[in-house]
Tab-separated table of N, CA, C and O in Angstrom:
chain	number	residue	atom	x	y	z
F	1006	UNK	N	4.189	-3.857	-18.154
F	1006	UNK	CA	4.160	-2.706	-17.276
F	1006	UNK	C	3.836	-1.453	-18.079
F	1006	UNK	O	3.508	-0.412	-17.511
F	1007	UNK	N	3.914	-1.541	-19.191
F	1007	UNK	CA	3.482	-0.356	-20.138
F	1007	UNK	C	2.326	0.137	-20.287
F	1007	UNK	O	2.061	1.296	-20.609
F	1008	UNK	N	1.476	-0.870	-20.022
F	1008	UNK	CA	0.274	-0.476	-20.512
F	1008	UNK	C	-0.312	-0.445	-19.045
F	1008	UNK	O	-1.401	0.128	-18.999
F	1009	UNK	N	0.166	-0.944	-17.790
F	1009	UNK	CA	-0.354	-0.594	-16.460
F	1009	UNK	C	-0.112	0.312	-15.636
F	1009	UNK	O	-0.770	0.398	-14.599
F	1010	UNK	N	1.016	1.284	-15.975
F	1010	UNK	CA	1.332	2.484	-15.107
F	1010	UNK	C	0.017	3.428	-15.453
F	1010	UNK	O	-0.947	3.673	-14.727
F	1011	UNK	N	0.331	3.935	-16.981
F	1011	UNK	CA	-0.651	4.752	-16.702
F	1011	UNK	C	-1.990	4.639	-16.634
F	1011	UNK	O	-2.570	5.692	-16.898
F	1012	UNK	N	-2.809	3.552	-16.321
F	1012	UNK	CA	-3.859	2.830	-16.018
F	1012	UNK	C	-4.099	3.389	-14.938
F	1012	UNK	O	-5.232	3.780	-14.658
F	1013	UNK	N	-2.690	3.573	-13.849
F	1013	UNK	CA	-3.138	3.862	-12.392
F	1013	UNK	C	-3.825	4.775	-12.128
F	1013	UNK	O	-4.908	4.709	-11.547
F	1014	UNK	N	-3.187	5.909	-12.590
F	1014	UNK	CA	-3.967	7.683	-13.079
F	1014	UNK	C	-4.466	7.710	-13.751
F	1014	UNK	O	-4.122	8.605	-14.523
F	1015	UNK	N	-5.871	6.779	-14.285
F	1015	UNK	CA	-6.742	7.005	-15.382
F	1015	UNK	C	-7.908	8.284	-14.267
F	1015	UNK	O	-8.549	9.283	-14.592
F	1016	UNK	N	-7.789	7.871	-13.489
F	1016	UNK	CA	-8.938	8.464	-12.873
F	1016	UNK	C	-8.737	9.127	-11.801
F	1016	UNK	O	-9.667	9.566	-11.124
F	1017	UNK	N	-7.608	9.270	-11.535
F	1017	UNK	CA	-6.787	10.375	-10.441
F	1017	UNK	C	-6.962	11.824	-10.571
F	1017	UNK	O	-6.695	12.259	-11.691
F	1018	UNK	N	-7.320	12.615	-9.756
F	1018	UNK	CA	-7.503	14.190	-9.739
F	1018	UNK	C	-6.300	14.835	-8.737
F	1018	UNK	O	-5.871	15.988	-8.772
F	1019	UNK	N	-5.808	13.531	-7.662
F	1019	UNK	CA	-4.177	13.975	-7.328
F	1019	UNK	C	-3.582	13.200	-7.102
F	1019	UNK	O	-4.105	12.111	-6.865
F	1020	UNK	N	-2.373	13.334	-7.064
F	1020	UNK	CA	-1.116	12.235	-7.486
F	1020	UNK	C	-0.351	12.547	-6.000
F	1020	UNK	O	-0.155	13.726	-5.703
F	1021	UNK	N	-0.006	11.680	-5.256
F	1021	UNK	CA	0.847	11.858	-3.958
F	1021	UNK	C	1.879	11.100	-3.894
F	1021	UNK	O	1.866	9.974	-4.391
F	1022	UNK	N	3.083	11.675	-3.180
F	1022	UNK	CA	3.913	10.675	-3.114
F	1022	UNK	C	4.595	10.829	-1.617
F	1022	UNK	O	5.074	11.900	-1.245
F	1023	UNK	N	4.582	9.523	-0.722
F	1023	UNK	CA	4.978	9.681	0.180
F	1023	UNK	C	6.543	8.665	0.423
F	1023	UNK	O	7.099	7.876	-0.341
F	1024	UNK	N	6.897	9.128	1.852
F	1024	UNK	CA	8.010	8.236	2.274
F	1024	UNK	C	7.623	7.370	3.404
F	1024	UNK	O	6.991	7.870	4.335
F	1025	UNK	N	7.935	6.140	3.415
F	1025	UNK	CA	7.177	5.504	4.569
F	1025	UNK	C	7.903	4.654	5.215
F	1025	UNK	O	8.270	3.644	4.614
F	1026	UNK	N	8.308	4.870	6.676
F	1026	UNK	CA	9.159	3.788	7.112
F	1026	UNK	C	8.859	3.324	8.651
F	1026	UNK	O	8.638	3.845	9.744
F	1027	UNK	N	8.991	1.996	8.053
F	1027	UNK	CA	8.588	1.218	9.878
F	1027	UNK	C	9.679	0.533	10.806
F	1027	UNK	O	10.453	-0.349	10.434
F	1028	UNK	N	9.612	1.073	12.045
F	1028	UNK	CA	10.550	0.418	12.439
F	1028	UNK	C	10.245	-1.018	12.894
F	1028	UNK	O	9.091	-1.349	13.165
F	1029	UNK	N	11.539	-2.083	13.000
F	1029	UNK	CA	11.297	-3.377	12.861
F	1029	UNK	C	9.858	-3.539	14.041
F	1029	UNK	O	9.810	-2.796	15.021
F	1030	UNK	N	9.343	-4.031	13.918
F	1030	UNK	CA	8.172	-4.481	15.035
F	1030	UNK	C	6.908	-3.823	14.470
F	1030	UNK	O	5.794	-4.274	14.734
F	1031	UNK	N	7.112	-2.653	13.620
F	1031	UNK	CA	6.017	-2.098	13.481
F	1031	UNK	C	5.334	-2.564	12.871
F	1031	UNK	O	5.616	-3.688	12.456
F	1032	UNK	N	3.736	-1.774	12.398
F	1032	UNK	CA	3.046	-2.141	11.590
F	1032	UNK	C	1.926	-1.534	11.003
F	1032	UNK	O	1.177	-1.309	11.954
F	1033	UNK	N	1.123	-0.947	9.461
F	1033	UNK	CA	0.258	-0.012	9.101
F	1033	UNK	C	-0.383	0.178	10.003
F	1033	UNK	O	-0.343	1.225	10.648
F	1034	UNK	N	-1.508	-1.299	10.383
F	1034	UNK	CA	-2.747	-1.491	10.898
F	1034	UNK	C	-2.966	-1.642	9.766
F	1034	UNK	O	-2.305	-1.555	8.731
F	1035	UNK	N	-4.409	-1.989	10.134
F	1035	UNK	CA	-5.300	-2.446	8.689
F	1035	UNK	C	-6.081	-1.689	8.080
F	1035	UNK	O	-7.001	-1.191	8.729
F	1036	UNK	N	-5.963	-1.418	6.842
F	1036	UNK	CA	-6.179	-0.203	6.001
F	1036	UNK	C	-6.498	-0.715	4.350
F	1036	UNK	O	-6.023	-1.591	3.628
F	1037	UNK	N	-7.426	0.199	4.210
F	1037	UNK	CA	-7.674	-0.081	2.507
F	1037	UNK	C	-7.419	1.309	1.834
F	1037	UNK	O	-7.042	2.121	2.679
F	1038	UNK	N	-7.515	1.867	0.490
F	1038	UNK	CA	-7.065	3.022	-0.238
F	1038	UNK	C	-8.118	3.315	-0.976
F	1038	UNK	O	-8.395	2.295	-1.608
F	1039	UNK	N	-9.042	4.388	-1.298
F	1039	UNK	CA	-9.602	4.715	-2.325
F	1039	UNK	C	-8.900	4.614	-3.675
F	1039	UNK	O	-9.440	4.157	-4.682
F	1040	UNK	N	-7.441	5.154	-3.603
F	1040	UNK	CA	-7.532	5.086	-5.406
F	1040	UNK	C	-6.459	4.090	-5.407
F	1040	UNK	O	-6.042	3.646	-4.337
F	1041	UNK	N	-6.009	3.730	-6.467
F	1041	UNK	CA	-4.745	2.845	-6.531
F	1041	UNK	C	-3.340	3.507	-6.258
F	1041	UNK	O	-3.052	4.678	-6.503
F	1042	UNK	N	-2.348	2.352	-5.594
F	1042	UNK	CA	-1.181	2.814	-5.177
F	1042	UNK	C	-0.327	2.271	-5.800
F	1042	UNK	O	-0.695	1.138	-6.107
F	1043	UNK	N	0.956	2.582	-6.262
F	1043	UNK	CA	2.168	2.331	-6.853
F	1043	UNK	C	3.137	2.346	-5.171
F	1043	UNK	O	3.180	3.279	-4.369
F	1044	UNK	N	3.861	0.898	-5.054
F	1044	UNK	CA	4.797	0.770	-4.146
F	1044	UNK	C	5.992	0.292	-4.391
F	1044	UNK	O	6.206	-0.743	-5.023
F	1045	UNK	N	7.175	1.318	-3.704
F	1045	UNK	CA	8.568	0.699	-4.018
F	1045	UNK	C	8.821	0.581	-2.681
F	1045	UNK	O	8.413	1.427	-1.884
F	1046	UNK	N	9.611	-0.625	-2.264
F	1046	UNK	CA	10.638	-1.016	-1.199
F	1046	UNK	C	11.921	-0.091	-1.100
F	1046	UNK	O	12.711	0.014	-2.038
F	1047	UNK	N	11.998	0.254	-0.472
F	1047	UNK	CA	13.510	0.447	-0.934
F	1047	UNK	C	14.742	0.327	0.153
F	1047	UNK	O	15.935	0.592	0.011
F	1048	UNK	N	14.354	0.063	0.757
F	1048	UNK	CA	14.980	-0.742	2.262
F	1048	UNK	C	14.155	-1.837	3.060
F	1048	UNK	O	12.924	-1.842	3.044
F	1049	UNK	N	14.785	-2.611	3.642
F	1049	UNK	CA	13.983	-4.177	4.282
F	1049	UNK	C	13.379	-4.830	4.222
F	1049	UNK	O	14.259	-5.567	3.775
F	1050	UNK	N	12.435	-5.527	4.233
F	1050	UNK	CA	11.282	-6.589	3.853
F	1050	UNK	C	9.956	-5.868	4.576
F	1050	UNK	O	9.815	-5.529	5.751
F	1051	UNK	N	9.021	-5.756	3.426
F	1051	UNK	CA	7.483	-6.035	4.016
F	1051	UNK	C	6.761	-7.017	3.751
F	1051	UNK	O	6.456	-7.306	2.594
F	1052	UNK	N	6.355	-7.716	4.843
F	1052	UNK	CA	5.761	-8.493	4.672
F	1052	UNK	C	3.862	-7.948	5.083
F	1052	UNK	O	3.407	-7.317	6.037
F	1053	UNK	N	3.152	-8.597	3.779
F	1053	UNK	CA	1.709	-7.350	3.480
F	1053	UNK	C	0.923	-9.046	3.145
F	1053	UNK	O	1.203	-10.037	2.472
F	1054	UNK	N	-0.297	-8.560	4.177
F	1054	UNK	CA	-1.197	-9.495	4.319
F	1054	UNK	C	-2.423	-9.132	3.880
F	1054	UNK	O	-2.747	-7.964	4.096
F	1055	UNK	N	-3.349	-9.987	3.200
F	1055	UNK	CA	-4.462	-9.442	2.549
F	1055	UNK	C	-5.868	-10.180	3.540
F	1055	UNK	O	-6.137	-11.335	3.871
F	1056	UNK	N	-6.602	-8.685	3.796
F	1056	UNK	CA	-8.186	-9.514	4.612
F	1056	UNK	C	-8.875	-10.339	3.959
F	1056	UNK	O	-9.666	-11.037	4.593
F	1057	UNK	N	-8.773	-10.491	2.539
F	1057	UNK	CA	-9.788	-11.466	2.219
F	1057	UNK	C	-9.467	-12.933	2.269
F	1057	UNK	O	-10.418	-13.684	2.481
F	1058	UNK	N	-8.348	-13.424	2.118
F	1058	UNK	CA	-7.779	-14.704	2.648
F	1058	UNK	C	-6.847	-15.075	3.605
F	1058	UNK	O	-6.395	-16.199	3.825
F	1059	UNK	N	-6.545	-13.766	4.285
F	1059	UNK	CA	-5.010	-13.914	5.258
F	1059	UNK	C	-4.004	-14.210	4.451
F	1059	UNK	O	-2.950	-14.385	5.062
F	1060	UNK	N	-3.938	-14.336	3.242
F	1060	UNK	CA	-2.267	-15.013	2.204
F	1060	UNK	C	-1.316	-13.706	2.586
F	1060	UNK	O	-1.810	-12.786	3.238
F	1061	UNK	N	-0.219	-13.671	2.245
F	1061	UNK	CA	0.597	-13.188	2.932
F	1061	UNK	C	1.424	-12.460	1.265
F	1061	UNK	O	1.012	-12.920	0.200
F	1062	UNK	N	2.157	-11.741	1.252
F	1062	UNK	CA	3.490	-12.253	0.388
F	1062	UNK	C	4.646	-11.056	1.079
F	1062	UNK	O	4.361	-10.309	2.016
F	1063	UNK	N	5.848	-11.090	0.438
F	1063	UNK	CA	7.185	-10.529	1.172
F	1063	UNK	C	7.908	-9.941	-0.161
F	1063	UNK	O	8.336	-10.400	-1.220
F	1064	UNK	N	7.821	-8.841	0.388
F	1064	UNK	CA	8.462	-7.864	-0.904
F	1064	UNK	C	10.051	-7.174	-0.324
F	1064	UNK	O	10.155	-6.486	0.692
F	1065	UNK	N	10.773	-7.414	-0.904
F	1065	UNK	CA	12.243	-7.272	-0.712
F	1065	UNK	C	12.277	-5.879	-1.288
F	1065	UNK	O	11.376	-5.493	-2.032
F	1066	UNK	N	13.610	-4.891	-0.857
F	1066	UNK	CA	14.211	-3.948	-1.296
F	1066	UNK	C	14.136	-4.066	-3.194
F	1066	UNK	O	14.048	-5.156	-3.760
F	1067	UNK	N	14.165	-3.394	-3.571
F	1067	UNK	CA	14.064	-3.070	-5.027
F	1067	UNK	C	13.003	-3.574	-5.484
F	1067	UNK	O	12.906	-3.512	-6.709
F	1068	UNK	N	12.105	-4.091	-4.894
F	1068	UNK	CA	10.855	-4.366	-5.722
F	1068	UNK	C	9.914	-4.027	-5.546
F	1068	UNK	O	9.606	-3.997	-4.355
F	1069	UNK	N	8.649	-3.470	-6.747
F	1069	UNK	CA	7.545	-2.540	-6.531
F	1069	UNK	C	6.430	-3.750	-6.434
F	1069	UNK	O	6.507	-4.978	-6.419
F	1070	UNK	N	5.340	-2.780	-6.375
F	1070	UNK	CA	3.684	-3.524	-6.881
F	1070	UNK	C	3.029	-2.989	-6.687
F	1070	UNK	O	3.364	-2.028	-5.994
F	1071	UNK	N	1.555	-3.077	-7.079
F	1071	UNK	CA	0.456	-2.226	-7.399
F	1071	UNK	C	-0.729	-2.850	-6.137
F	1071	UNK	O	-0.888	-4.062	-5.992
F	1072	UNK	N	-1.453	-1.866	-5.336
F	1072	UNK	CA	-2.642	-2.073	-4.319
F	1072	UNK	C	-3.244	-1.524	-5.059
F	1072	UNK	O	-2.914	-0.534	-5.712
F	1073	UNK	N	-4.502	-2.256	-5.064
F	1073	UNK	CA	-6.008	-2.166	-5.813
F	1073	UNK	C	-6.696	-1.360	-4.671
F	1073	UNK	O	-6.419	-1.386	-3.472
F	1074	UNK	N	-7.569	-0.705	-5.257
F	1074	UNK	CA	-8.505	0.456	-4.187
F	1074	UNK	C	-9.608	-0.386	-3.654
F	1074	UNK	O	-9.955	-1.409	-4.244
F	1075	UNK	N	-10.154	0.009	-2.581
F	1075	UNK	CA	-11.664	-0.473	-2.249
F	1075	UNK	C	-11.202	-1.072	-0.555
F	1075	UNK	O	-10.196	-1.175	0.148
F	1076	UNK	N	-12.821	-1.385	-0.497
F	1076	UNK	CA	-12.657	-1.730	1.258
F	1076	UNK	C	-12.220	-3.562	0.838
F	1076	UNK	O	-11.388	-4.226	1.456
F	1077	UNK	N	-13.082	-4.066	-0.399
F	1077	UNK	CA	-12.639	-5.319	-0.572
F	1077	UNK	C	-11.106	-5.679	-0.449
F	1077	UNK	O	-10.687	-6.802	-0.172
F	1078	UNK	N	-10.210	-4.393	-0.735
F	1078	UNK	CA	-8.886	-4.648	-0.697
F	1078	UNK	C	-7.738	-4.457	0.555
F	1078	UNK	O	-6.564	-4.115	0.691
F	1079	UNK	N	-9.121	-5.004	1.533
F	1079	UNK	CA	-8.168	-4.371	3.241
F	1079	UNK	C	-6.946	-5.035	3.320
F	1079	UNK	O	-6.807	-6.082	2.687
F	1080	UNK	N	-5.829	-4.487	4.156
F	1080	UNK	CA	-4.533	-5.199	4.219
F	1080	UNK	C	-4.072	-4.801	5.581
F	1080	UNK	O	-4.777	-4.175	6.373
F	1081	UNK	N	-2.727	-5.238	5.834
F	1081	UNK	CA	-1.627	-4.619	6.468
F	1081	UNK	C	-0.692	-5.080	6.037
F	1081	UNK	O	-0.514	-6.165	5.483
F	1082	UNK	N	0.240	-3.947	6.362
F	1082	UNK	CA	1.846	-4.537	6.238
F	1082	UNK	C	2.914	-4.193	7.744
F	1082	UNK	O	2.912	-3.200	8.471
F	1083	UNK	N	3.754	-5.446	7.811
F	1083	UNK	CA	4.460	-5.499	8.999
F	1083	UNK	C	5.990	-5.338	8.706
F	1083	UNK	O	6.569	-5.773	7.710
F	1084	UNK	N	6.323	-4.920	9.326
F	1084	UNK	CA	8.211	-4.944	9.236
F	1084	UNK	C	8.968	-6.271	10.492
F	1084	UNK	O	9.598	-6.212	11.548
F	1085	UNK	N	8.643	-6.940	9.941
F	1085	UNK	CA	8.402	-8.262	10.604
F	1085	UNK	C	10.695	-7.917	11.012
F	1085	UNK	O	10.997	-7.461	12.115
F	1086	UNK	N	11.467	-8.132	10.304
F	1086	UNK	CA	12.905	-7.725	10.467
F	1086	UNK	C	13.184	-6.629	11.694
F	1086	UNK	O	12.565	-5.989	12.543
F	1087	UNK	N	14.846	-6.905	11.095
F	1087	UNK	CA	15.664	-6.161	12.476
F	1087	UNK	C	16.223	-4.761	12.205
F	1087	UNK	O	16.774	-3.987	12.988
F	1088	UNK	N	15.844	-4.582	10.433
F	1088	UNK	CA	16.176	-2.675	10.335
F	1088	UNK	C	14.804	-2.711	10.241
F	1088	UNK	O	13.834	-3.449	10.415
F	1089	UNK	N	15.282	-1.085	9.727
F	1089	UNK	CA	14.216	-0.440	8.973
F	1089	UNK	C	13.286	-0.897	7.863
F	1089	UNK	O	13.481	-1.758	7.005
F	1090	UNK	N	12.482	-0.307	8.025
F	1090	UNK	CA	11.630	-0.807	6.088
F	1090	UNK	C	11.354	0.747	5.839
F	1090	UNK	O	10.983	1.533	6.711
F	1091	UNK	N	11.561	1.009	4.698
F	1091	UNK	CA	11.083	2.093	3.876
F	1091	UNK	C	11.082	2.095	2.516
F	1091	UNK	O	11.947	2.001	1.646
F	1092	UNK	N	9.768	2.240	2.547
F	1092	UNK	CA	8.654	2.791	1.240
F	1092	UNK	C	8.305	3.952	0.625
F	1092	UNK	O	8.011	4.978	1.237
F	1093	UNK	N	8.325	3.835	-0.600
F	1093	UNK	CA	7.898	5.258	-1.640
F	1093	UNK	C	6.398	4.566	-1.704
F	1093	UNK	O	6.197	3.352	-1.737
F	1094	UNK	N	5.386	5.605	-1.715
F	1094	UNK	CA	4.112	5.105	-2.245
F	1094	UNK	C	3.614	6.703	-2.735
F	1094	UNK	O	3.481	7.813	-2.219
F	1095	UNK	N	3.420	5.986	-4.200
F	1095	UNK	CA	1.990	6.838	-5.396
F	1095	UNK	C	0.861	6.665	-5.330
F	1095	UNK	O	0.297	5.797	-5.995
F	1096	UNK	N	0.217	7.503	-4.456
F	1096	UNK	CA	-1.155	7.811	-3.926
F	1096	UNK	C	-1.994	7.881	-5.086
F	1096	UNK	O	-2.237	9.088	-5.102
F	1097	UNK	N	-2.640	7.355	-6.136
F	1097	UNK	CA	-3.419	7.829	-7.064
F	1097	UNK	C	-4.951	8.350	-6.576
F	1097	UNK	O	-5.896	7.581	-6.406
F	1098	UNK	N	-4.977	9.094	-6.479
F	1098	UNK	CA	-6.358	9.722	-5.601
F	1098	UNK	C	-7.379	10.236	-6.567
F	1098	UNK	O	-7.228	11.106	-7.425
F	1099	UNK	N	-8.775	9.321	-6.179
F	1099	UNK	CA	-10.029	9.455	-7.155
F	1099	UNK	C	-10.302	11.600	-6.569
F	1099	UNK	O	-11.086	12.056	-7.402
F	1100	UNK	N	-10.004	12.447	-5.802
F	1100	UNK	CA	-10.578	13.707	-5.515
F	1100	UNK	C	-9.466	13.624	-4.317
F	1100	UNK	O	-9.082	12.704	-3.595
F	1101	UNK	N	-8.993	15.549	-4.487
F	1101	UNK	CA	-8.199	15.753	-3.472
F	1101	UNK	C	-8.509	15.672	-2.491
F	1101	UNK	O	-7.598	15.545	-1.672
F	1102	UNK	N	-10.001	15.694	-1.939
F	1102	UNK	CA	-10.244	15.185	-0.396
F	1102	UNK	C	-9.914	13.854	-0.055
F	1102	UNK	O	-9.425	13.578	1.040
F	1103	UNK	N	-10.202	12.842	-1.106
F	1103	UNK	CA	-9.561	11.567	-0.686
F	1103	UNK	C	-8.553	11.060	0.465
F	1103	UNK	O	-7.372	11.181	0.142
F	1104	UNK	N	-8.712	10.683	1.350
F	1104	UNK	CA	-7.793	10.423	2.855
F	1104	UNK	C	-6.407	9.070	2.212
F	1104	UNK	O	-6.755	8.102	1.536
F	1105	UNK	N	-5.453	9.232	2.468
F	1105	UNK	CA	-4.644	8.501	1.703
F	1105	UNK	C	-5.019	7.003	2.156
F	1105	UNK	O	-4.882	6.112	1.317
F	1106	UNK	N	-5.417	6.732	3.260
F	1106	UNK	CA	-6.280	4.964	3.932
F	1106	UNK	C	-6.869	5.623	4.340
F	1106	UNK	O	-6.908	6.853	4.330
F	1107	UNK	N	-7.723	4.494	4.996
F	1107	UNK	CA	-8.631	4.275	5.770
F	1107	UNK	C	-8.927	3.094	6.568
F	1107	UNK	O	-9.050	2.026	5.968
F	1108	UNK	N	-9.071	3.131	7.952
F	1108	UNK	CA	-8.900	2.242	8.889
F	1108	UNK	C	-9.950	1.099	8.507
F	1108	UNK	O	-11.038	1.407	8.019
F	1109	UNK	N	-9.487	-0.612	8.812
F	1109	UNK	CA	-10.331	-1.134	8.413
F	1109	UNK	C	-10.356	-2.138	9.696
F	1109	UNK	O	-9.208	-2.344	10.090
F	1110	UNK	N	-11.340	-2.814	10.449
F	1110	UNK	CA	-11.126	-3.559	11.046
F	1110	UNK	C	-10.849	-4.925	10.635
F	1110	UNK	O	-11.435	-5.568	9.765
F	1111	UNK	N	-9.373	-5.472	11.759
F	1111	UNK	CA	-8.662	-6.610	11.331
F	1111	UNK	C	-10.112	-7.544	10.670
F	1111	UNK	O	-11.270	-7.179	10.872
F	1112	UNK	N	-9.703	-8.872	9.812
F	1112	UNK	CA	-10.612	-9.349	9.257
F	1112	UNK	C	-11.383	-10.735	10.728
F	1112	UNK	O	-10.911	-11.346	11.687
F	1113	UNK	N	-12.528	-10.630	10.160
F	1113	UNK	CA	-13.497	-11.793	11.339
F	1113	UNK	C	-13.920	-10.837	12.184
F	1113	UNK	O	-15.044	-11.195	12.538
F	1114	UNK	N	-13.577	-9.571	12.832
F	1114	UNK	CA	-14.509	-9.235	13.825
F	1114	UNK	C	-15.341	-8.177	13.498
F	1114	UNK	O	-16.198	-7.797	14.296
């Protein structure tokens, strides 16, 4: 992890940090990021699906991970549970106009 944090902001011109929380049922929509994101859980399960194969995985409270930028990297994430989910996310943004997503249509259509 040492040598990949600051990897994230090699090429960042702004750094964001948001709070993000879904209630159970909810869900992003499907969205990709221009720059790379740093994510912490920090309440409930997300479960975050990737467009290029549908694979799935489930990230519990206390645990982070890194989203790769690009449209190749479309996703969503669901709060599939019965609380809350809430997320910290580090926006690494290639230019402050950068939109933090961008809508992607679900994958196949």
């Amino acid at each position: 992890m040492k040598d990949t944090l600051p990897a994230l902001g090699r090429h960042a011109q702004l750094v964001q940090v948001r709070r993000i929380t879904l209630s159970p049922g909810s869900t992003t929509g499907w969205h990709y990021h221009h720059g790379p994101l740093l994510v912490v859980v920090s309440q409930g399960v997300l479960t975050h699906t990737f467009a290029r194969d549908l694979s799935t995985e489930t990230v519990q409270a206390g645990q982070a991970f890194v989203e790769a930028p690009g449209p190749e990297h479309g996703h969503i994430g669901n709060n599939l549970g019965t609380t809350p989910l809430v997320m910290y996310a580090v926006y690494f943004l290639p230019s402050p106009t950068s939109p933090l997503s961008e809508p992607t249509p679900p994958p196949g259509l």
